[in-house]
Amino acid sequence: MKLPGARIRNMDQMTSKWTDLNGKISKFNACFIQKNRNPQSGAGEATIMQQATAEYCKTYKKRTFPHVASWEVARHHPKWVPVELVDTHGPMAPKKRGGSKRSKTSDSGNYTTSASDNLPQMNLNDDPLDEPDQPLDEPVEEDTPTRPRRRRGGESSSKGKEAVAESIFRIEEDKMTQFKKAEQRKETMMTLKVEREQAYKEHLKTIERQNDLKILCENHAHLDEPFKSVVIEQKRAICAKWCWEMPPV
């Protein structure tokens, strides 16, 4: 909005643009989190960015992801931060979502989780995996990043939007400041250029005046016609140009 030639947009117009941008950033952020969660050996952030962009283009049939600058602003806010999976760093971390290795109690026959004593006991006797008709070789779904639950009333969503809007505003404000400084430097340079041109013109005018004065002061009495008449006419033209009084012929 602060770039030269751009028109000013109010908050409603910016919100309409953000609605479309929000969906695109969310899709790319999911691809980035997925690649960043299980990176290749020795892969840096630049490599992960390339892999996430390739995954985004492949999944959503796009040529590229053109909103990297906006995503860089949004990714550091709570709404976009990756969610830590359950027991992902523990020795008993499972491949399926949901927690740790199950153990069977001796009395009730119910399954309980051993990851934490604070988790409630769950009756998993009706687990479809325990039924004989259920195939056991079904592929296990990979963990996908999930967003934090929003509070009722949209309080968290509103704060996230306000934080993103404030960051974008600060970036655009910095751009406007840099643009104003560049315009001031350009104006200063133009002023100096005009002053130098005027000084140069005055210098040339002074030299011309000195040369004309030198011609006017030269004696022409010894000249013969028609050279004498030519010199007299030249001196009259010089006097007319500078508003000088013609000396005696």
PDB file of C-alpha atoms in Angstrom:
ATOM      1  CA  MET A   1       0.000   0.000   0.000  1.00  0.00           C
ATOM      2  CA  LYS A   2       2.962   2.315   0.608  1.00  0.00           C
ATOM      3  CA  LEU A   3       4.651   1.686  -2.717  1.00  0.00           C
ATOM      4  CA  PRO A   4       4.729   4.498  -5.306  1.00  0.00           C
ATOM      5  CA  GLY A   5       1.536   4.593  -7.330  1.00  0.00           C
ATOM      6  CA  ALA A   6      -0.404   2.307  -4.974  1.00  0.00           C
ATOM      7  CA  ARG A   7      -3.834   3.378  -3.812  1.00  0.00           C
ATOM      8  CA  ILE A   8      -4.812   3.644  -0.151  1.00  0.00           C
ATOM      9  CA  ARG A   9      -6.927   0.767   1.198  1.00  0.00           C
ATOM     10  CA  ASN A  10      -9.048   0.882   4.336  1.00  0.00           C
ATOM     11  CA  MET A  11      -9.396  -1.946   6.873  1.00  0.00           C
ATOM     12  CA  ASP A  12     -12.402  -3.538   5.122  1.00  0.00           C
ATOM     13  CA  GLN A  13     -10.549  -3.719   1.816  1.00  0.00           C
ATOM     14  CA  MET A  14      -7.502  -5.194   3.510  1.00  0.00           C
ATOM     15  CA  THR A  15      -9.690  -7.774   5.289  1.00  0.00           C
ATOM     16  CA  SER A  16     -11.135  -8.932   1.970  1.00  0.00           C
ATOM     17  CA  LYS A  17      -7.598  -9.457   0.637  1.00  0.00           C
ATOM     18  CA  TRP A  18      -6.578 -11.283   3.825  1.00  0.00           C
ATOM     19  CA  THR A  19      -9.470 -13.755   3.484  1.00  0.00           C
ATOM     20  CA  ASP A  20      -7.965 -15.164   0.272  1.00  0.00           C
ATOM     21  CA  LEU A  21      -4.371 -14.875   1.545  1.00  0.00           C
ATOM     22  CA  ASN A  22      -5.233 -16.653   4.796  1.00  0.00           C
ATOM     23  CA  GLY A  23      -6.275 -19.847   3.017  1.00  0.00           C
ATOM     24  CA  LYS A  24      -3.197 -19.946   0.791  1.00  0.00           C
ATOM     25  CA  ILE A  25      -0.820 -19.338   3.701  1.00  0.00           C
ATOM     26  CA  SER A  26      -2.566 -22.041   5.773  1.00  0.00           C
ATOM     27  CA  LYS A  27      -2.076 -24.631   3.023  1.00  0.00           C
ATOM     28  CA  PHE A  28       1.587 -23.757   2.545  1.00  0.00           C
ATOM     29  CA  ASN A  29       2.190 -23.666   6.315  1.00  0.00           C
ATOM     30  CA  ALA A  30       0.824 -27.211   6.610  1.00  0.00           C
ATOM     31  CA  CYS A  31       3.245 -28.386   3.900  1.00  0.00           C
ATOM     32  CA  PHE A  32       6.169 -26.632   5.610  1.00  0.00           C
ATOM     33  CA  ILE A  33       5.353 -28.089   9.051  1.00  0.00           C
ATOM     34  CA  GLN A  34       5.053 -31.586   7.583  1.00  0.00           C
ATOM     35  CA  LYS A  35       8.467 -31.322   5.891  1.00  0.00           C
ATOM     36  CA  ASN A  36      10.045 -29.635   8.915  1.00  0.00           C
ATOM     37  CA  ARG A  37       8.730 -32.297  11.307  1.00  0.00           C
ATOM     38  CA  ASN A  38      10.579 -35.117   9.536  1.00  0.00           C
ATOM     39  CA  PRO A  39      13.501 -33.439   7.711  1.00  0.00           C
ATOM     40  CA  GLN A  40      16.083 -35.325   5.726  1.00  0.00           C
ATOM     41  CA  SER A  41      19.507 -35.838   7.233  1.00  0.00           C
ATOM     42  CA  GLY A  42      21.549 -32.626   6.935  1.00  0.00           C
ATOM     43  CA  ALA A  43      18.679 -30.647   5.407  1.00  0.00           C
ATOM     44  CA  GLY A  44      18.633 -26.931   6.279  1.00  0.00           C
ATOM     45  CA  GLU A  45      15.717 -24.514   6.279  1.00  0.00           C
ATOM     46  CA  ALA A  46      16.380 -23.552   2.644  1.00  0.00           C
ATOM     47  CA  THR A  47      16.070 -27.205   1.602  1.00  0.00           C
ATOM     48  CA  ILE A  48      12.910 -27.625   3.671  1.00  0.00           C
ATOM     49  CA  MET A  49      11.461 -24.501   2.013  1.00  0.00           C
ATOM     50  CA  GLN A  50      12.144 -26.003  -1.427  1.00  0.00           C
ATOM     51  CA  GLN A  51      10.543 -29.288  -0.423  1.00  0.00           C
ATOM     52  CA  ALA A  52       7.511 -27.536   1.078  1.00  0.00           C
ATOM     53  CA  THR A  53       7.071 -25.412  -2.065  1.00  0.00           C
ATOM     54  CA  ALA A  54       7.295 -28.501  -4.268  1.00  0.00           C
ATOM     55  CA  GLU A  55       4.733 -30.303  -2.082  1.00  0.00           C
ATOM     56  CA  TYR A  56       2.414 -27.262  -2.180  1.00  0.00           C
ATOM     57  CA  CYS A  57       2.624 -26.989  -5.979  1.00  0.00           C
ATOM     58  CA  LYS A  58       2.079 -30.736  -6.397  1.00  0.00           C
ATOM     59  CA  THR A  59      -0.875 -30.916  -4.006  1.00  0.00           C
ATOM     60  CA  TYR A  60      -2.734 -27.780  -5.103  1.00  0.00           C
ATOM     61  CA  LYS A  61      -1.706 -27.736  -8.797  1.00  0.00           C
ATOM     62  CA  LYS A  62       0.201 -24.449  -8.532  1.00  0.00           C
ATOM     63  CA  ARG A  63       3.350 -23.290 -10.274  1.00  0.00           C
ATOM     64  CA  THR A  64       4.832 -21.658  -7.175  1.00  0.00           C
ATOM     65  CA  PHE A  65       3.952 -20.083  -3.831  1.00  0.00           C
ATOM     66  CA  PRO A  66       4.204 -16.284  -4.324  1.00  0.00           C
ATOM     67  CA  HIS A  67       3.318 -15.215  -0.765  1.00  0.00           C
ATOM     68  CA  VAL A  68       6.529 -16.149   1.078  1.00  0.00           C
ATOM     69  CA  ALA A  69       6.937 -12.632   2.532  1.00  0.00           C
ATOM     70  CA  SER A  70       3.426 -12.706   4.058  1.00  0.00           C
ATOM     71  CA  TRP A  71       3.972 -16.237   5.352  1.00  0.00           C
ATOM     72  CA  GLU A  72       7.247 -15.149   7.022  1.00  0.00           C
ATOM     73  CA  VAL A  73       5.230 -12.558   8.955  1.00  0.00           C
ATOM     74  CA  ALA A  74       2.384 -14.899   9.901  1.00  0.00           C
ATOM     75  CA  ARG A  75       4.388 -18.042  10.784  1.00  0.00           C
ATOM     76  CA  HIS A  76       5.668 -16.611  14.101  1.00  0.00           C
ATOM     77  CA  HIS A  77       2.201 -15.962  15.536  1.00  0.00           C
ATOM     78  CA  PRO A  78       0.427 -18.501  17.801  1.00  0.00           C
ATOM     79  CA  LYS A  79      -2.086 -19.512  15.143  1.00  0.00           C
ATOM     80  CA  TRP A  80       0.648 -20.723  12.786  1.00  0.00           C
ATOM     81  CA  VAL A  81       3.173 -22.211  15.227  1.00  0.00           C
ATOM     82  CA  PRO A  82       3.491 -26.036  14.873  1.00  0.00           C
ATOM     83  CA  VAL A  83       1.659 -28.082  17.519  1.00  0.00           C
ATOM     84  CA  GLU A  84       3.840 -30.449  19.557  1.00  0.00           C
ATOM     85  CA  LEU A  85       2.602 -34.010  19.129  1.00  0.00           C
ATOM     86  CA  VAL A  86       1.987 -36.312  22.123  1.00  0.00           C
ATOM     87  CA  ASP A  87       5.074 -38.227  23.304  1.00  0.00           C
ATOM     88  CA  THR A  88       7.035 -37.461  20.158  1.00  0.00           C
ATOM     89  CA  HIS A  89      10.351 -37.378  22.048  1.00  0.00           C
ATOM     90  CA  GLY A  90       9.833 -40.187  24.535  1.00  0.00           C
ATOM     91  CA  PRO A  91      11.265 -43.704  24.248  1.00  0.00           C
ATOM     92  CA  MET A  92       7.756 -45.160  23.971  1.00  0.00           C
ATOM     93  CA  ALA A  93       6.518 -42.670  21.366  1.00  0.00           C
ATOM     94  CA  PRO A  94       3.899 -44.399  19.176  1.00  0.00           C
ATOM     95  CA  LYS A  95       3.441 -44.059  15.452  1.00  0.00           C
ATOM     96  CA  LYS A  96      -0.318 -43.583  15.798  1.00  0.00           C
ATOM     97  CA  ARG A  97      -1.878 -40.451  17.260  1.00  0.00           C
ATOM     98  CA  GLY A  98      -3.039 -40.804  20.794  1.00  0.00           C
ATOM     99  CA  GLY A  99      -0.267 -41.679  23.222  1.00  0.00           C
ATOM    100  CA  SER A 100       1.819 -44.495  24.630  1.00  0.00           C
ATOM    101  CA  LYS A 101       1.872 -48.255  24.720  1.00  0.00           C
ATOM    102  CA  ARG A 102      -1.271 -49.808  26.159  1.00  0.00           C
ATOM    103  CA  SER A 103      -1.309 -52.192  29.088  1.00  0.00           C
ATOM    104  CA  LYS A 104      -4.166 -54.305  30.339  1.00  0.00           C
ATOM    105  CA  THR A 105      -5.370 -54.134  33.932  1.00  0.00           C
ATOM    106  CA  SER A 106      -5.749 -57.368  35.852  1.00  0.00           C
ATOM    107  CA  ASP A 107      -9.238 -56.847  37.242  1.00  0.00           C
ATOM    108  CA  SER A 108     -11.423 -55.013  34.741  1.00  0.00           C
ATOM    109  CA  GLY A 109      -9.710 -55.989  31.525  1.00  0.00           C
ATOM    110  CA  ASN A 110      -9.563 -52.318  30.451  1.00  0.00           C
ATOM    111  CA  TYR A 111      -6.615 -50.775  28.657  1.00  0.00           C
ATOM    112  CA  THR A 112      -4.772 -47.834  30.183  1.00  0.00           C
ATOM    113  CA  THR A 113      -1.971 -45.659  28.873  1.00  0.00           C
ATOM    114  CA  SER A 114       1.449 -45.657  30.510  1.00  0.00           C
ATOM    115  CA  ALA A 115       2.557 -42.226  29.213  1.00  0.00           C
ATOM    116  CA  SER A 116       1.166 -40.255  32.122  1.00  0.00           C
ATOM    117  CA  ASP A 117      -0.701 -40.980  35.338  1.00  0.00           C
ATOM    118  CA  ASN A 118      -2.818 -37.877  34.792  1.00  0.00           C
ATOM    119  CA  LEU A 119      -4.563 -39.332  31.719  1.00  0.00           C
ATOM    120  CA  PRO A 120      -8.010 -40.835  32.427  1.00  0.00           C
ATOM    121  CA  GLN A 121      -8.508 -44.583  32.136  1.00  0.00           C
ATOM    122  CA  MET A 122     -10.222 -45.544  28.887  1.00  0.00           C
ATOM    123  CA  ASN A 123     -12.240 -48.624  28.041  1.00  0.00           C
ATOM    124  CA  LEU A 124     -10.759 -49.770  24.794  1.00  0.00           C
ATOM    125  CA  ASN A 125     -12.340 -53.221  24.692  1.00  0.00           C
ATOM    126  CA  ASP A 126     -14.488 -52.051  21.805  1.00  0.00           C
ATOM    127  CA  ASP A 127     -11.430 -51.075  19.755  1.00  0.00           C
ATOM    128  CA  PRO A 128     -12.025 -52.066  16.140  1.00  0.00           C
ATOM    129  CA  LEU A 129      -8.536 -53.562  16.080  1.00  0.00           C
ATOM    130  CA  ASP A 130      -9.668 -56.239  18.584  1.00  0.00           C
ATOM    131  CA  GLU A 131     -12.563 -57.424  16.398  1.00  0.00           C
ATOM    132  CA  PRO A 132     -11.796 -60.537  14.334  1.00  0.00           C
ATOM    133  CA  ASP A 133     -13.472 -59.170  11.219  1.00  0.00           C
ATOM    134  CA  GLN A 134     -11.313 -56.046  11.172  1.00  0.00           C
ATOM    135  CA  PRO A 135      -8.130 -56.343   9.027  1.00  0.00           C
ATOM    136  CA  LEU A 136      -4.931 -55.727  10.966  1.00  0.00           C
ATOM    137  CA  ASP A 137      -2.746 -54.626   8.087  1.00  0.00           C
ATOM    138  CA  GLU A 138      -4.458 -51.301   7.366  1.00  0.00           C
ATOM    139  CA  PRO A 139      -2.000 -48.432   6.821  1.00  0.00           C
ATOM    140  CA  VAL A 140      -1.511 -46.141   9.769  1.00  0.00           C
ATOM    141  CA  GLU A 141      -2.271 -42.517   9.059  1.00  0.00           C
ATOM    142  CA  GLU A 142       0.656 -40.152   9.508  1.00  0.00           C
ATOM    143  CA  ASP A 143       0.460 -37.427  12.082  1.00  0.00           C
ATOM    144  CA  THR A 144      -0.595 -34.124  10.603  1.00  0.00           C
ATOM    145  CA  PRO A 145      -0.198 -30.735  12.287  1.00  0.00           C
ATOM    146  CA  THR A 146      -3.298 -29.477  14.008  1.00  0.00           C
ATOM    147  CA  ARG A 147      -4.164 -25.957  15.032  1.00  0.00           C
ATOM    148  CA  PRO A 148      -4.806 -24.949  18.627  1.00  0.00           C
ATOM    149  CA  ARG A 149      -8.436 -24.824  19.574  1.00  0.00           C
ATOM    150  CA  ARG A 150      -9.890 -21.375  19.448  1.00  0.00           C
ATOM    151  CA  ARG A 151     -11.539 -19.880  22.455  1.00  0.00           C
ATOM    152  CA  ARG A 152     -15.205 -19.183  22.385  1.00  0.00           C
ATOM    153  CA  GLY A 153     -16.146 -15.753  21.189  1.00  0.00           C
ATOM    154  CA  GLY A 154     -13.255 -15.561  18.743  1.00  0.00           C
ATOM    155  CA  GLU A 155     -10.893 -13.938  21.281  1.00  0.00           C
ATOM    156  CA  SER A 156      -7.803 -15.853  20.140  1.00  0.00           C
ATOM    157  CA  SER A 157      -8.662 -15.403  16.463  1.00  0.00           C
ATOM    158  CA  SER A 158      -9.173 -11.676  16.929  1.00  0.00           C
ATOM    159  CA  LYS A 159      -5.847 -11.290  18.745  1.00  0.00           C
ATOM    160  CA  GLY A 160      -4.078 -13.257  16.017  1.00  0.00           C
ATOM    161  CA  LYS A 161      -5.583 -11.101  13.277  1.00  0.00           C
ATOM    162  CA  GLU A 162      -4.716  -7.938  15.168  1.00  0.00           C
ATOM    163  CA  ALA A 163      -1.114  -9.109  15.660  1.00  0.00           C
ATOM    164  CA  VAL A 164      -0.739  -9.985  11.971  1.00  0.00           C
ATOM    165  CA  ALA A 165      -2.325  -6.694  10.921  1.00  0.00           C
ATOM    166  CA  GLU A 166       0.002  -4.785  13.265  1.00  0.00           C
ATOM    167  CA  SER A 167       3.075  -6.542  11.884  1.00  0.00           C
ATOM    168  CA  ILE A 168       2.013  -5.848   8.302  1.00  0.00           C
ATOM    169  CA  PHE A 169       1.338  -2.219   9.222  1.00  0.00           C
ATOM    170  CA  ARG A 170       4.815  -1.852  10.753  1.00  0.00           C
ATOM    171  CA  ILE A 171       6.463  -3.360   7.669  1.00  0.00           C
ATOM    172  CA  GLU A 172       4.534  -1.039   5.363  1.00  0.00           C
ATOM    173  CA  GLU A 173       5.334   1.909   7.646  1.00  0.00           C
ATOM    174  CA  ASP A 174       9.047   1.108   7.390  1.00  0.00           C
ATOM    175  CA  LYS A 175       8.718   0.921   3.613  1.00  0.00           C
ATOM    176  CA  MET A 176       7.034   4.324   3.557  1.00  0.00           C
ATOM    177  CA  THR A 177       9.808   5.789   5.726  1.00  0.00           C
ATOM    178  CA  GLN A 178      12.466   4.444   3.372  1.00  0.00           C
ATOM    179  CA  PHE A 179      10.515   5.760   0.387  1.00  0.00           C
ATOM    180  CA  LYS A 180      10.265   9.241   1.935  1.00  0.00           C
ATOM    181  CA  LYS A 181      14.011   9.271   2.635  1.00  0.00           C
ATOM    182  CA  ALA A 182      14.730   8.265  -0.962  1.00  0.00           C
ATOM    183  CA  GLU A 183      12.426  11.030  -2.229  1.00  0.00           C
ATOM    184  CA  GLN A 184      14.186  13.584  -0.001  1.00  0.00           C
ATOM    185  CA  ARG A 185      17.591  12.491  -1.290  1.00  0.00           C
ATOM    186  CA  LYS A 186      16.337  12.723  -4.853  1.00  0.00           C
ATOM    187  CA  GLU A 187      14.929  16.213  -4.255  1.00  0.00           C
ATOM    188  CA  THR A 188      18.192  17.360  -2.649  1.00  0.00           C
ATOM    189  CA  MET A 189      20.202  16.062  -5.588  1.00  0.00           C
ATOM    190  CA  MET A 190      17.897  17.847  -8.050  1.00  0.00           C
ATOM    191  CA  THR A 191      18.271  21.111  -6.103  1.00  0.00           C
ATOM    192  CA  LEU A 192      22.069  20.832  -6.146  1.00  0.00           C
ATOM    193  CA  LYS A 193      22.004  20.064  -9.854  1.00  0.00           C
ATOM    194  CA  VAL A 194      19.926  23.194 -10.598  1.00  0.00           C
ATOM    195  CA  GLU A 195      22.226  25.334  -8.455  1.00  0.00           C
ATOM    196  CA  ARG A 196      25.302  24.014 -10.247  1.00  0.00           C
ATOM    197  CA  GLU A 197      23.730  24.697 -13.640  1.00  0.00           C
ATOM    198  CA  GLN A 198      22.844  28.259 -12.636  1.00  0.00           C
ATOM    199  CA  ALA A 199      26.366  28.870 -11.323  1.00  0.00           C
ATOM    200  CA  TYR A 200      27.832  27.540 -14.562  1.00  0.00           C
ATOM    201  CA  LYS A 201      25.572  29.805 -16.621  1.00  0.00           C
ATOM    202  CA  GLU A 202      26.637  32.822 -14.543  1.00  0.00           C
ATOM    203  CA  HIS A 203      30.263  31.880 -15.081  1.00  0.00           C
ATOM    204  CA  LEU A 204      29.772  31.718 -18.852  1.00  0.00           C
ATOM    205  CA  LYS A 205      27.930  35.036 -18.774  1.00  0.00           C
ATOM    206  CA  THR A 206      30.810  36.665 -16.886  1.00  0.00           C
ATOM    207  CA  ILE A 207      33.339  35.398 -19.413  1.00  0.00           C
ATOM    208  CA  GLU A 208      31.178  36.676 -22.275  1.00  0.00           C
ATOM    209  CA  ARG A 209      30.858  40.099 -20.625  1.00  0.00           C
ATOM    210  CA  GLN A 210      34.624  40.317 -20.141  1.00  0.00           C
ATOM    211  CA  ASN A 211      35.289  39.418 -23.785  1.00  0.00           C
ATOM    212  CA  ASP A 212      32.740  41.991 -25.024  1.00  0.00           C
ATOM    213  CA  LEU A 213      34.254  44.654 -22.782  1.00  0.00           C
ATOM    214  CA  LYS A 214      37.684  43.845 -24.153  1.00  0.00           C
ATOM    215  CA  ILE A 215      36.419  44.278 -27.729  1.00  0.00           C
ATOM    216  CA  LEU A 216      34.667  47.527 -26.825  1.00  0.00           C
ATOM    217  CA  CYS A 217      37.848  49.007 -25.337  1.00  0.00           C
ATOM    218  CA  GLU A 218      40.026  48.263 -28.343  1.00  0.00           C
ATOM    219  CA  ASN A 219      41.006  51.207 -30.548  1.00  0.00           C
ATOM    220  CA  HIS A 220      39.641  51.148 -34.091  1.00  0.00           C
ATOM    221  CA  ALA A 221      40.821  54.508 -35.389  1.00  0.00           C
ATOM    222  CA  HIS A 222      43.709  52.987 -37.319  1.00  0.00           C
ATOM    223  CA  LEU A 223      41.443  50.625 -39.268  1.00  0.00           C
ATOM    224  CA  ASP A 224      40.497  51.263 -42.888  1.00  0.00           C
ATOM    225  CA  GLU A 225      37.103  50.864 -44.454  1.00  0.00           C
ATOM    226  CA  PRO A 226      35.163  48.634 -44.555  1.00  0.00           C
ATOM    227  CA  PHE A 227      36.755  46.954 -41.443  1.00  0.00           C
ATOM    228  CA  LYS A 228      36.325  50.111 -39.408  1.00  0.00           C
ATOM    229  CA  SER A 229      32.549  50.186 -40.026  1.00  0.00           C
ATOM    230  CA  VAL A 230      32.272  46.494 -39.143  1.00  0.00           C
ATOM    231  CA  VAL A 231      34.027  47.020 -35.799  1.00  0.00           C
ATOM    232  CA  ILE A 232      31.827  50.046 -34.996  1.00  0.00           C
ATOM    233  CA  GLU A 233      28.652  48.018 -35.666  1.00  0.00           C
ATOM    234  CA  GLN A 234      29.972  45.200 -33.496  1.00  0.00           C
ATOM    235  CA  LYS A 235      30.612  47.615 -30.611  1.00  0.00           C
ATOM    236  CA  ARG A 236      27.097  49.082 -30.954  1.00  0.00           C
ATOM    237  CA  ALA A 237      25.605  45.587 -30.783  1.00  0.00           C
ATOM    238  CA  ILE A 238      27.622  44.852 -27.628  1.00  0.00           C
ATOM    239  CA  CYS A 239      26.469  48.093 -25.990  1.00  0.00           C
ATOM    240  CA  ALA A 240      22.843  47.300 -26.881  1.00  0.00           C
ATOM    241  CA  LYS A 241      23.129  43.794 -25.437  1.00  0.00           C
ATOM    242  CA  TRP A 242      24.527  44.906 -22.096  1.00  0.00           C
ATOM    243  CA  CYS A 243      22.766  48.305 -21.999  1.00  0.00           C
ATOM    244  CA  TRP A 244      26.080  50.131 -22.033  1.00  0.00           C
ATOM    245  CA  GLU A 245      26.723  53.637 -23.361  1.00  0.00           C
ATOM    246  CA  MET A 246      28.396  53.683 -26.765  1.00  0.00           C
ATOM    247  CA  PRO A 247      31.826  55.318 -26.589  1.00  0.00           C
ATOM    248  CA  PRO A 248      32.764  58.040 -29.105  1.00  0.00           C
ATOM    249  CA  VAL A 249      33.420  56.648 -32.572  1.00  0.00           C
TER     250      VAL A 249
END
